[in-house]
mmCIF file of C-alpha atoms in Angstrom:
data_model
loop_
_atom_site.group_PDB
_atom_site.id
_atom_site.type_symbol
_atom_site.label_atom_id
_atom_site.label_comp_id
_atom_site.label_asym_id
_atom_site.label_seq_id
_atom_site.Cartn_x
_atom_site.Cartn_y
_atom_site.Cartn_z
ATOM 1 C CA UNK A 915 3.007 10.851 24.258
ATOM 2 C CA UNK A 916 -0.839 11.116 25.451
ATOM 3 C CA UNK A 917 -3.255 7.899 25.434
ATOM 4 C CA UNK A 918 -6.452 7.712 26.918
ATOM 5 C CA UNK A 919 -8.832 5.292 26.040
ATOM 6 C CA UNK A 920 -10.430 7.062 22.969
ATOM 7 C CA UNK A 921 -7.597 9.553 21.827
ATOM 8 C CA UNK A 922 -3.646 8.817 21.342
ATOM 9 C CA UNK A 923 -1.412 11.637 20.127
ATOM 10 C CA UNK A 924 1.733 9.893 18.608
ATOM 11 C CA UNK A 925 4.783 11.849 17.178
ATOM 12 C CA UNK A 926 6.526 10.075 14.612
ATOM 13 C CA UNK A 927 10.147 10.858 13.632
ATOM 14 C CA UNK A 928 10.076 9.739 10.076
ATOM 15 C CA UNK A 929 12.764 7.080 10.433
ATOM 16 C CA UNK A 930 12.263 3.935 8.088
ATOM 17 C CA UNK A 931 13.815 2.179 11.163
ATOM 18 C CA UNK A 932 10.839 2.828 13.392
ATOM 19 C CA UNK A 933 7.992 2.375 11.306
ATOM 20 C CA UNK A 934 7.099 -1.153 12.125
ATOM 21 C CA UNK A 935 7.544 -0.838 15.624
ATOM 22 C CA UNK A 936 5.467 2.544 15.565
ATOM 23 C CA UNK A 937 3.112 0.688 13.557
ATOM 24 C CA UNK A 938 2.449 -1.872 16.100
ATOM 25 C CA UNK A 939 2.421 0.770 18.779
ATOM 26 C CA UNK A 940 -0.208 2.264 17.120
ATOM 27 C CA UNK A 941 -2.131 -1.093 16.672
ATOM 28 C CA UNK A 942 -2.270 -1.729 20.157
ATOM 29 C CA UNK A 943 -3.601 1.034 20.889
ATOM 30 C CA UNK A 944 -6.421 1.287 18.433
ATOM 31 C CA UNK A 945 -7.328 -2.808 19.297
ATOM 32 C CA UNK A 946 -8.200 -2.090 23.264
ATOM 33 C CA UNK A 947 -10.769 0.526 21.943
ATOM 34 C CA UNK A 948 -12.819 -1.452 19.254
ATOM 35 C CA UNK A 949 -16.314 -2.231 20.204
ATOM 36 C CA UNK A 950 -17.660 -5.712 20.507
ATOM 37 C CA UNK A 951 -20.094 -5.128 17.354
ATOM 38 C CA UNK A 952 -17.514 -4.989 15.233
ATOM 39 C CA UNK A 953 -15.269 -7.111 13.842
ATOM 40 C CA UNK A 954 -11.235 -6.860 15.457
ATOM 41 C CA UNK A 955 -9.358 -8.932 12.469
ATOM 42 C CA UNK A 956 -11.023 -6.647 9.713
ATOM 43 C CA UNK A 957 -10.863 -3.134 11.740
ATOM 44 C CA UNK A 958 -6.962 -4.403 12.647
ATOM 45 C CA UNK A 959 -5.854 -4.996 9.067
ATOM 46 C CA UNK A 960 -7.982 -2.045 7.945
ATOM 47 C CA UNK A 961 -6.003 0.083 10.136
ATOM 48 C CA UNK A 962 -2.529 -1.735 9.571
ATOM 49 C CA UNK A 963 -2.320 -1.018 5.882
ATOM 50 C CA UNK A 964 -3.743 2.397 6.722
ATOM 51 C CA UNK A 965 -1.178 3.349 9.307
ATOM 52 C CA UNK A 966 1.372 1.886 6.886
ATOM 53 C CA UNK A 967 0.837 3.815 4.552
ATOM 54 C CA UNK A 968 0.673 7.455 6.093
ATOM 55 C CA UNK A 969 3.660 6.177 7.879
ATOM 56 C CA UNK A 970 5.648 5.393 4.436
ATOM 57 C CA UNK A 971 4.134 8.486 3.004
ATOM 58 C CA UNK A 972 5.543 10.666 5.920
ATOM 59 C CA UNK A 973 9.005 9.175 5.093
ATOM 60 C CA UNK A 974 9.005 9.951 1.913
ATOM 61 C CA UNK A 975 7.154 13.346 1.577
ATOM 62 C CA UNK A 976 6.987 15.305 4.842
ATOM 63 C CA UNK A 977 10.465 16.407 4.446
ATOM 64 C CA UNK A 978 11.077 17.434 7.951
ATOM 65 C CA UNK A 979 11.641 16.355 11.283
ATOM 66 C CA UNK A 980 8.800 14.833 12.566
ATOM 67 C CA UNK A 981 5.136 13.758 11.970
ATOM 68 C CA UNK A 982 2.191 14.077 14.312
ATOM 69 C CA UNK A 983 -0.556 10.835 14.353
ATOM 70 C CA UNK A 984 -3.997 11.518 16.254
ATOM 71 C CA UNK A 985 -5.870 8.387 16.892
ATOM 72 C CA UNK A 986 -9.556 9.169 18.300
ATOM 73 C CA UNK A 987 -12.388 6.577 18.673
ATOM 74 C CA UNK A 988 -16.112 6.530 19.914
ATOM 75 C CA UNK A 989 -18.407 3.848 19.623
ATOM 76 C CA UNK A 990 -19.283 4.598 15.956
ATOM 77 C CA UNK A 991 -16.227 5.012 14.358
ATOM 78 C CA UNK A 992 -11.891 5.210 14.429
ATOM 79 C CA UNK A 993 -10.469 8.773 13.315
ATOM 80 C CA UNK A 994 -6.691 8.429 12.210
ATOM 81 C CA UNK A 995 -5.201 11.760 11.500
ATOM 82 C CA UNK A 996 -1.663 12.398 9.922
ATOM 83 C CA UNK A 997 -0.203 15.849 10.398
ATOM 84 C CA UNK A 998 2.688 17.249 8.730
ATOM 85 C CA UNK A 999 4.058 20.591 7.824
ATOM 86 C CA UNK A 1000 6.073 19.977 4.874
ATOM 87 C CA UNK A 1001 5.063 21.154 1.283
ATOM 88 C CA UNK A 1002 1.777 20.657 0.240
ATOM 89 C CA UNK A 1003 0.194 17.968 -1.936
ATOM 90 C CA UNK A 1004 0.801 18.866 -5.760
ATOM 91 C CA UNK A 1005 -3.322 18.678 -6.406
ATOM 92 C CA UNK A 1006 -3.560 21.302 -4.141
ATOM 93 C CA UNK A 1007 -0.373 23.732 -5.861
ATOM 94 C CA UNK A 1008 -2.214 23.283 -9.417
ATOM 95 C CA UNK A 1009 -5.470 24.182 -8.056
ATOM 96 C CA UNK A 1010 -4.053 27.500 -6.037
ATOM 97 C CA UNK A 1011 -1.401 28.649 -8.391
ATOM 98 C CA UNK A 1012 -3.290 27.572 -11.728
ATOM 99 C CA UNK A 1013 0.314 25.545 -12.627
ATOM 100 C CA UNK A 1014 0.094 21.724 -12.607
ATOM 101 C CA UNK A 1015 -2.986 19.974 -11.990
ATOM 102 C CA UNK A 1016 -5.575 21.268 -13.906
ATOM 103 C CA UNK A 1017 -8.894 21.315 -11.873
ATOM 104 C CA UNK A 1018 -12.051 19.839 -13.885
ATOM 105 C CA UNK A 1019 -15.806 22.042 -13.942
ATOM 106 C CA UNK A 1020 -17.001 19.703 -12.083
ATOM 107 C CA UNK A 1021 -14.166 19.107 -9.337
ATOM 108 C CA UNK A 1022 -13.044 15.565 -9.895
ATOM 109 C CA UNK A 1023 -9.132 14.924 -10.823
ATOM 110 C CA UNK A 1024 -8.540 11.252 -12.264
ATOM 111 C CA UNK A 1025 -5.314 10.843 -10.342
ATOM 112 C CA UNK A 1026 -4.132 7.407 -11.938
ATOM 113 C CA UNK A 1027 -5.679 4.601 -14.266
ATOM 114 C CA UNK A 1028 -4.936 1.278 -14.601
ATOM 115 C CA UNK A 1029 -7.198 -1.641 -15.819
ATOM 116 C CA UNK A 1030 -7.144 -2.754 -12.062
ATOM 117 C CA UNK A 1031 -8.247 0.830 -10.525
ATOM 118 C CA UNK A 1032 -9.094 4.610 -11.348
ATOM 119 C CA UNK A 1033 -7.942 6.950 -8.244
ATOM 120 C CA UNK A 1034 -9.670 10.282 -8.022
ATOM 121 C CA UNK A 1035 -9.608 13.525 -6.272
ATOM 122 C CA UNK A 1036 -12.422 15.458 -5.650
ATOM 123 C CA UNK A 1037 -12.577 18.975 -4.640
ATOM 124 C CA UNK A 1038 -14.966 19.242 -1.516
ATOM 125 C CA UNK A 1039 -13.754 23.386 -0.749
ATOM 126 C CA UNK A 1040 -10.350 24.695 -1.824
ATOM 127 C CA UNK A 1041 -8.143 22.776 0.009
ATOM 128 C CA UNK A 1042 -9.789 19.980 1.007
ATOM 129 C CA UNK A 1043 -9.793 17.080 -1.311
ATOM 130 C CA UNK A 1044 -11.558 13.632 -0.746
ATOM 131 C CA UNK A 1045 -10.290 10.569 -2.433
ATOM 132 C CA UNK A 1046 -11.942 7.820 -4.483
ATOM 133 C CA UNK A 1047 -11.397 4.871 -6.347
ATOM 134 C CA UNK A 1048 -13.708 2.639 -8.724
ATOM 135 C CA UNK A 1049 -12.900 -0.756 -10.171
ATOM 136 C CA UNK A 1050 -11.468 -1.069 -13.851
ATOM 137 C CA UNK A 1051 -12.886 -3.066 -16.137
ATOM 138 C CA UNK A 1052 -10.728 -6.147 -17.022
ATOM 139 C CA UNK A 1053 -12.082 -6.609 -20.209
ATOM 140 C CA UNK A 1054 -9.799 -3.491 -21.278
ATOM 141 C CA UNK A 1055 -6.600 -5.082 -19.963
ATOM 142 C CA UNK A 1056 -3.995 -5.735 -23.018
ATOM 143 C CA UNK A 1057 -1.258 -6.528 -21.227
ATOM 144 C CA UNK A 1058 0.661 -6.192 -17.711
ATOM 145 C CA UNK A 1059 2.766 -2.921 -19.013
ATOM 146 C CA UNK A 1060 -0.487 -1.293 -18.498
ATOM 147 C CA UNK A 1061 -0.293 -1.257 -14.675
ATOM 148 C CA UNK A 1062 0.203 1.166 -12.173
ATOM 149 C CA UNK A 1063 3.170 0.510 -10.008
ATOM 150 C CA UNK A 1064 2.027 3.295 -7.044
ATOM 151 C CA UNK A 1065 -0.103 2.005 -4.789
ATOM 152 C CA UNK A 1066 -0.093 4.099 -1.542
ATOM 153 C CA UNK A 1067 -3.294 6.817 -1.861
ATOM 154 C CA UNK A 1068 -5.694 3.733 -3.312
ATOM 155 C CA UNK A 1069 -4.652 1.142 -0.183
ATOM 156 C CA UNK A 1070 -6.074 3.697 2.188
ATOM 157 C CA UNK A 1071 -8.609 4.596 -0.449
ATOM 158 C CA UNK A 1072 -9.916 1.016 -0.500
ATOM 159 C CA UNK A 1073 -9.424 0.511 3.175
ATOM 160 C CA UNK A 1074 -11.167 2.850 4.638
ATOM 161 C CA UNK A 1075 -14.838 4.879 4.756
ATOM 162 C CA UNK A 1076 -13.513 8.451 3.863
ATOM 163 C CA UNK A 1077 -10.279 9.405 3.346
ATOM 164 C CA UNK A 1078 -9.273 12.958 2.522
ATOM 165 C CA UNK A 1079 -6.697 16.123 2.665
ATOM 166 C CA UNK A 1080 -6.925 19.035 3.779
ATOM 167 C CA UNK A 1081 -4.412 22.302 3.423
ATOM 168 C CA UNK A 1082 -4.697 25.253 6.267
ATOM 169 C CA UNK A 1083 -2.950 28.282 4.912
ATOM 170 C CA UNK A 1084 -3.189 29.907 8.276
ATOM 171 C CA UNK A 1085 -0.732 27.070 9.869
ATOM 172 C CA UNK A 1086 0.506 26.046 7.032
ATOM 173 C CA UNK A 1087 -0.119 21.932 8.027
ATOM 174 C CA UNK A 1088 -1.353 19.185 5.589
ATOM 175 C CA UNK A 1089 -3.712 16.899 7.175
ATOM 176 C CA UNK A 1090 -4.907 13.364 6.049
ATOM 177 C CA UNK A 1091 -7.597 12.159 7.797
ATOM 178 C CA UNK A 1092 -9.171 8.774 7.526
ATOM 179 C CA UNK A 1093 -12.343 7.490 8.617
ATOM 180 C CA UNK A 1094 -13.457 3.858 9.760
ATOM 181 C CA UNK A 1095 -16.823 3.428 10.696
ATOM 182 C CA UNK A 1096 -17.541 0.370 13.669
ATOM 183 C CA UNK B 1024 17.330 -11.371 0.534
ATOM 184 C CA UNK B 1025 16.228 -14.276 -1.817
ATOM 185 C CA UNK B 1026 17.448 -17.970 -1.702
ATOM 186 C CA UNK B 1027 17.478 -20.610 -4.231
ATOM 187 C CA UNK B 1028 16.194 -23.295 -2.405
ATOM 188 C CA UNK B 1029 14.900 -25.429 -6.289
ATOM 189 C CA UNK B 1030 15.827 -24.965 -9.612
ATOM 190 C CA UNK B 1031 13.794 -27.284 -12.122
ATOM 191 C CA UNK B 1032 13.677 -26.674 -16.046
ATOM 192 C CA UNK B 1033 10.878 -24.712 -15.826
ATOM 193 C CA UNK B 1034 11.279 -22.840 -12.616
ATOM 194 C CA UNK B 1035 13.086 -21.804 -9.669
ATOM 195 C CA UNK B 1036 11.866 -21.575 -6.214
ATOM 196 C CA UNK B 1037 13.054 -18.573 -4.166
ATOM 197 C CA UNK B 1038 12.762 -18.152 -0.707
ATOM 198 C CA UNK B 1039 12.281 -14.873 0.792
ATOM 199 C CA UNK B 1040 14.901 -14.044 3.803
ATOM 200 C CA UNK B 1041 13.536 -11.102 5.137
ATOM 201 C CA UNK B 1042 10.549 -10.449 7.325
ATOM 202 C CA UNK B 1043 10.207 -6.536 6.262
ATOM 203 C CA UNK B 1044 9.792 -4.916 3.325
ATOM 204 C CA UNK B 1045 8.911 -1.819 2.547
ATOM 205 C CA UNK B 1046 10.202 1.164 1.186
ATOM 206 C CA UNK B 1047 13.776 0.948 2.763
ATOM 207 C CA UNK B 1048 14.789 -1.884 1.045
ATOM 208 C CA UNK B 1049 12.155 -2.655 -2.412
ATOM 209 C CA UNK B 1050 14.659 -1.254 -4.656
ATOM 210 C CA UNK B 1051 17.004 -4.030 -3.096
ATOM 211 C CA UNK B 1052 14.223 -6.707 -3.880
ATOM 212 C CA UNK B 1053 13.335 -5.460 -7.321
ATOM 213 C CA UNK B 1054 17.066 -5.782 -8.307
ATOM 214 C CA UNK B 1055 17.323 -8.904 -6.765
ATOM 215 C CA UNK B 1056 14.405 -10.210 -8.648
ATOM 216 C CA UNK B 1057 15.362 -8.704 -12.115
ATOM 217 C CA UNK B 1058 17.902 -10.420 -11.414
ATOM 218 C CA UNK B 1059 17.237 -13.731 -11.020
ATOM 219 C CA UNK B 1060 15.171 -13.751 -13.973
ATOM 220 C CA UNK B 1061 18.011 -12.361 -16.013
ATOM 221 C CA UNK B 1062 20.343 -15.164 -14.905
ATOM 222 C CA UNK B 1063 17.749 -18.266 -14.736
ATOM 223 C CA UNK B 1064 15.231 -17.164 -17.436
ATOM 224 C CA UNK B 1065 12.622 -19.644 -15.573
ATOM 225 C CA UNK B 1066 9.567 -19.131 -13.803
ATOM 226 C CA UNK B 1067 10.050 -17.275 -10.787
ATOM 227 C CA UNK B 1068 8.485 -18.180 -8.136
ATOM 228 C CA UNK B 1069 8.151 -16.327 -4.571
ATOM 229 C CA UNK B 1070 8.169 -18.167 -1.644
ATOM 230 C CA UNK B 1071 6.887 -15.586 0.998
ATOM 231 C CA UNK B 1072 6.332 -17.802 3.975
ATOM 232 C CA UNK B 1073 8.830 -15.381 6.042
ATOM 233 C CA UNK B 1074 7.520 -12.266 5.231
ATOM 234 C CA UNK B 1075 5.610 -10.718 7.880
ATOM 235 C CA UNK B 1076 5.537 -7.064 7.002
ATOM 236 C CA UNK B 1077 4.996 -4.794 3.551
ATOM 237 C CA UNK B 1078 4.244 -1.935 2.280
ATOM 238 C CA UNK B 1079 3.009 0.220 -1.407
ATOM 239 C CA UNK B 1080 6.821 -0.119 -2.302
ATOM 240 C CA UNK B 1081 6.894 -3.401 -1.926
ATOM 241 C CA UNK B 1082 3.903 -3.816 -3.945
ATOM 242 C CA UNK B 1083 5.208 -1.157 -6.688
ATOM 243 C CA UNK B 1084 8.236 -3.389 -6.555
ATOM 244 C CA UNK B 1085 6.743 -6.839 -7.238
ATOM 245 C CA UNK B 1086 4.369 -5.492 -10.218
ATOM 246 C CA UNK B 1087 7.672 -3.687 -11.968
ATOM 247 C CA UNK B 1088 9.690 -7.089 -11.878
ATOM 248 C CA UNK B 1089 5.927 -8.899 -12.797
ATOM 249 C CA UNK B 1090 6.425 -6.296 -15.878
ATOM 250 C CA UNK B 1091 10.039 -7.729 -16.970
ATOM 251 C CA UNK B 1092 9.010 -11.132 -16.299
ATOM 252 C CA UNK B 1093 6.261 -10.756 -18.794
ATOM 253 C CA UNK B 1094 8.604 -8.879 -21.303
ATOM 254 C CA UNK B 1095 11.092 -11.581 -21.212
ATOM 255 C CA UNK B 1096 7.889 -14.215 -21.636
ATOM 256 C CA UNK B 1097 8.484 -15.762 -17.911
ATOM 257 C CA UNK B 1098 6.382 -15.108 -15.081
ATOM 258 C CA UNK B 1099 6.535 -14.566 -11.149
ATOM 259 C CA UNK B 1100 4.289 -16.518 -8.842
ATOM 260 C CA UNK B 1101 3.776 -15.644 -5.277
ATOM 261 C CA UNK B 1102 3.394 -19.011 -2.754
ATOM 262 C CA UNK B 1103 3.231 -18.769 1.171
ATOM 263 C CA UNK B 1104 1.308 -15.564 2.118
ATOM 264 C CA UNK B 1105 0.265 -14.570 4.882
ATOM 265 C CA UNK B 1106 -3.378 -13.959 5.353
ATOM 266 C CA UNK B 1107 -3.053 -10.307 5.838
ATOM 267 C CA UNK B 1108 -0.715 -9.447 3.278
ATOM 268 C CA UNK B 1109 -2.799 -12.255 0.586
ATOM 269 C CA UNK B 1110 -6.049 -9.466 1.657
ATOM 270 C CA UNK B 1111 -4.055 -6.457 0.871
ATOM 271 C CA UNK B 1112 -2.608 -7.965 -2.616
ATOM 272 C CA UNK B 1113 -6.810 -8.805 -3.047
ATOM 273 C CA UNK B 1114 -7.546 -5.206 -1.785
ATOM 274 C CA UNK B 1115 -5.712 -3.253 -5.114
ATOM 275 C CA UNK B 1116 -6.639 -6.434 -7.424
ATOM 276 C CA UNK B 1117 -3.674 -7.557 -8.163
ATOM 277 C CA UNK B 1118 -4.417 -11.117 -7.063
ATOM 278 C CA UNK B 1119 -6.316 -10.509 -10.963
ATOM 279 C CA UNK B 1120 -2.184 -10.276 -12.145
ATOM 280 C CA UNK B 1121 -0.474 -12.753 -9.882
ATOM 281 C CA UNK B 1122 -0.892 -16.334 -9.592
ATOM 282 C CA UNK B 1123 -0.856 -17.118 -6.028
ATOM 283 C CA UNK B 1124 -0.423 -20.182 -4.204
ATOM 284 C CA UNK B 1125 -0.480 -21.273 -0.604
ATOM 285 C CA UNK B 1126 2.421 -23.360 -0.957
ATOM 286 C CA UNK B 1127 5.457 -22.996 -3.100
ATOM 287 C CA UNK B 1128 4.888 -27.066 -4.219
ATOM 288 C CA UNK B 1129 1.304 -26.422 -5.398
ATOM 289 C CA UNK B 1130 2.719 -23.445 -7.269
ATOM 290 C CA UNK B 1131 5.648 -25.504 -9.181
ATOM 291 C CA UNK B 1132 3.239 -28.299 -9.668
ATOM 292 C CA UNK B 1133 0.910 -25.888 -11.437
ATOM 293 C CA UNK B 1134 3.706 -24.616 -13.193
ATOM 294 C CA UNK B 1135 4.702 -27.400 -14.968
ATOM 295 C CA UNK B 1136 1.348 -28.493 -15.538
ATOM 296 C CA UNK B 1137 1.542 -24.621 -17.944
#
């Protein structure tokens, strides 16, 4: 493990038994290198149900051993990135293959709908994919069956200032990378 | 997981045991709450005071049992949240689904006020 004060490289083995307590190692880190402009409490529970969720999504979809987490501040802004080699996202195997996801002319997926939220995907290059999410309009909601029930991509949609994905072919790694700005 | 600590003719108060919950155990919790509103057919509400820690699968978990509530014309209210976890229910909306109080006795008063 590497920490310096504006870069921690954190491997994480993908055990559901760990991930609180490499949640809060993770927290620790990040809350000695937040600037006094900005505000701890919001950047710290922007970051916890961020760090949560890559965690949870590592346990459940990496499918190997372990996962890597790079952590890299400045005075403008928190980098958290989530590395992986397991199979890539299935947005990206319907865009490649032409099976699956079927890619829109103008590049943006609706990934889920619910009266609450829309989630979308939106083709930046190839393989890289930034997420977005707009507010539904409660005037449509007829009843609670309506609701989504998967909630993972839109909390670090909604928490963060960019979040996207990005697949290298050459090594084969999937990379989500969020962005908090200071 | 979850204790019976009132029962009332309209309701039930259950507290929440454990202090994690994520994906490791929200099947567990889902059950548990299908459950109780199978064997009670009351109100159901959450006391949360305990919980310290959760995750999408908790959330995915609460919503689904929200869903059978609703199909079996009962509800579930959430009372004693912590601040951080009230902010992530607010950041998805779904404080626009669930009635949620800071204490489980303002929720049963409300509840019998339905």
């Amino acid at each position: 493990m590497e920490n310096c004060a504006c870069k921690v490289v954190f491997e994480f083995d993908n055990s559901a038994d760990k991930l609180v307590s490499s949640l809060q190692y993770m927290l620790d880190n990040i809350a000695g290198g937040i600037p006094l402009h900005a505000d701890p409490d919001d950047i710290l529970f922007r970051c916890k149900a961020i760090i949560t969720e890559l965690l949870t999504n590592a346990i459940k979809h990496a499918g190997q051993s372990s996962t890597r987490f790079d952590i890299e501040s400045d005075g403008a802004k928190l980098t958290i990135y989530k590395t992986d080699t397991g199979m890539p996202m299935y947005l990206i195997d319907g865009r490649s293959n032409g099976a699956g996801t079927q890619i829109p002319a103008d590049n943006k997926h609706l990934i889920s709908a619910d009266p609450l939220s829309s989630l979308f995907a939106i083709w930046e290059s190839e393989n890289h994919i930034r997420f977005a999410s707009e507010e539904g309009s409660l005037d449509d909601f007829l009843a609670v069956e309506q609701l989504a029930e998967h909630f993972g991509i839109l909390i670090i949609t909604n928490s963060s200032d960019e979040f996207t994905y990005t697949y290298d072919k050459k090594t084969r790694e999937n990379i989500f990378r969020v962005r908090i700005n200071f | 997981m979850i204790t019976i600590v009132k029962e009332s003719p309209k309701y039930i108060i259950g507290e929440v045991t454990i202090t994690e919950a994520n994906l490791s155990n929200s099947d567990e919790f889902k059950a548990e709450l299908v459950k109780l509103l199978d064997e009670h057919q009351k109100v159901l509400i959450i006391d949360l005071q305990e919980l310290k820690y959760v995750d999408s699968a908790f959330l995915g978990a609460l919503v689904s049992a929200l869903k059978y509530a609703i199909s079996l014309k009962l509800d579930i209210v959430l009372a004693g949240l912590r601040n951080d976890i009230r902010d992530l229910i607010k950041l998805i909306r779904l404080d626009k689904v669930f009635k949620i109080y800071n204490y489980a006795e303002e929720a049963s008063f409300a509840v019998n006020k339905m």
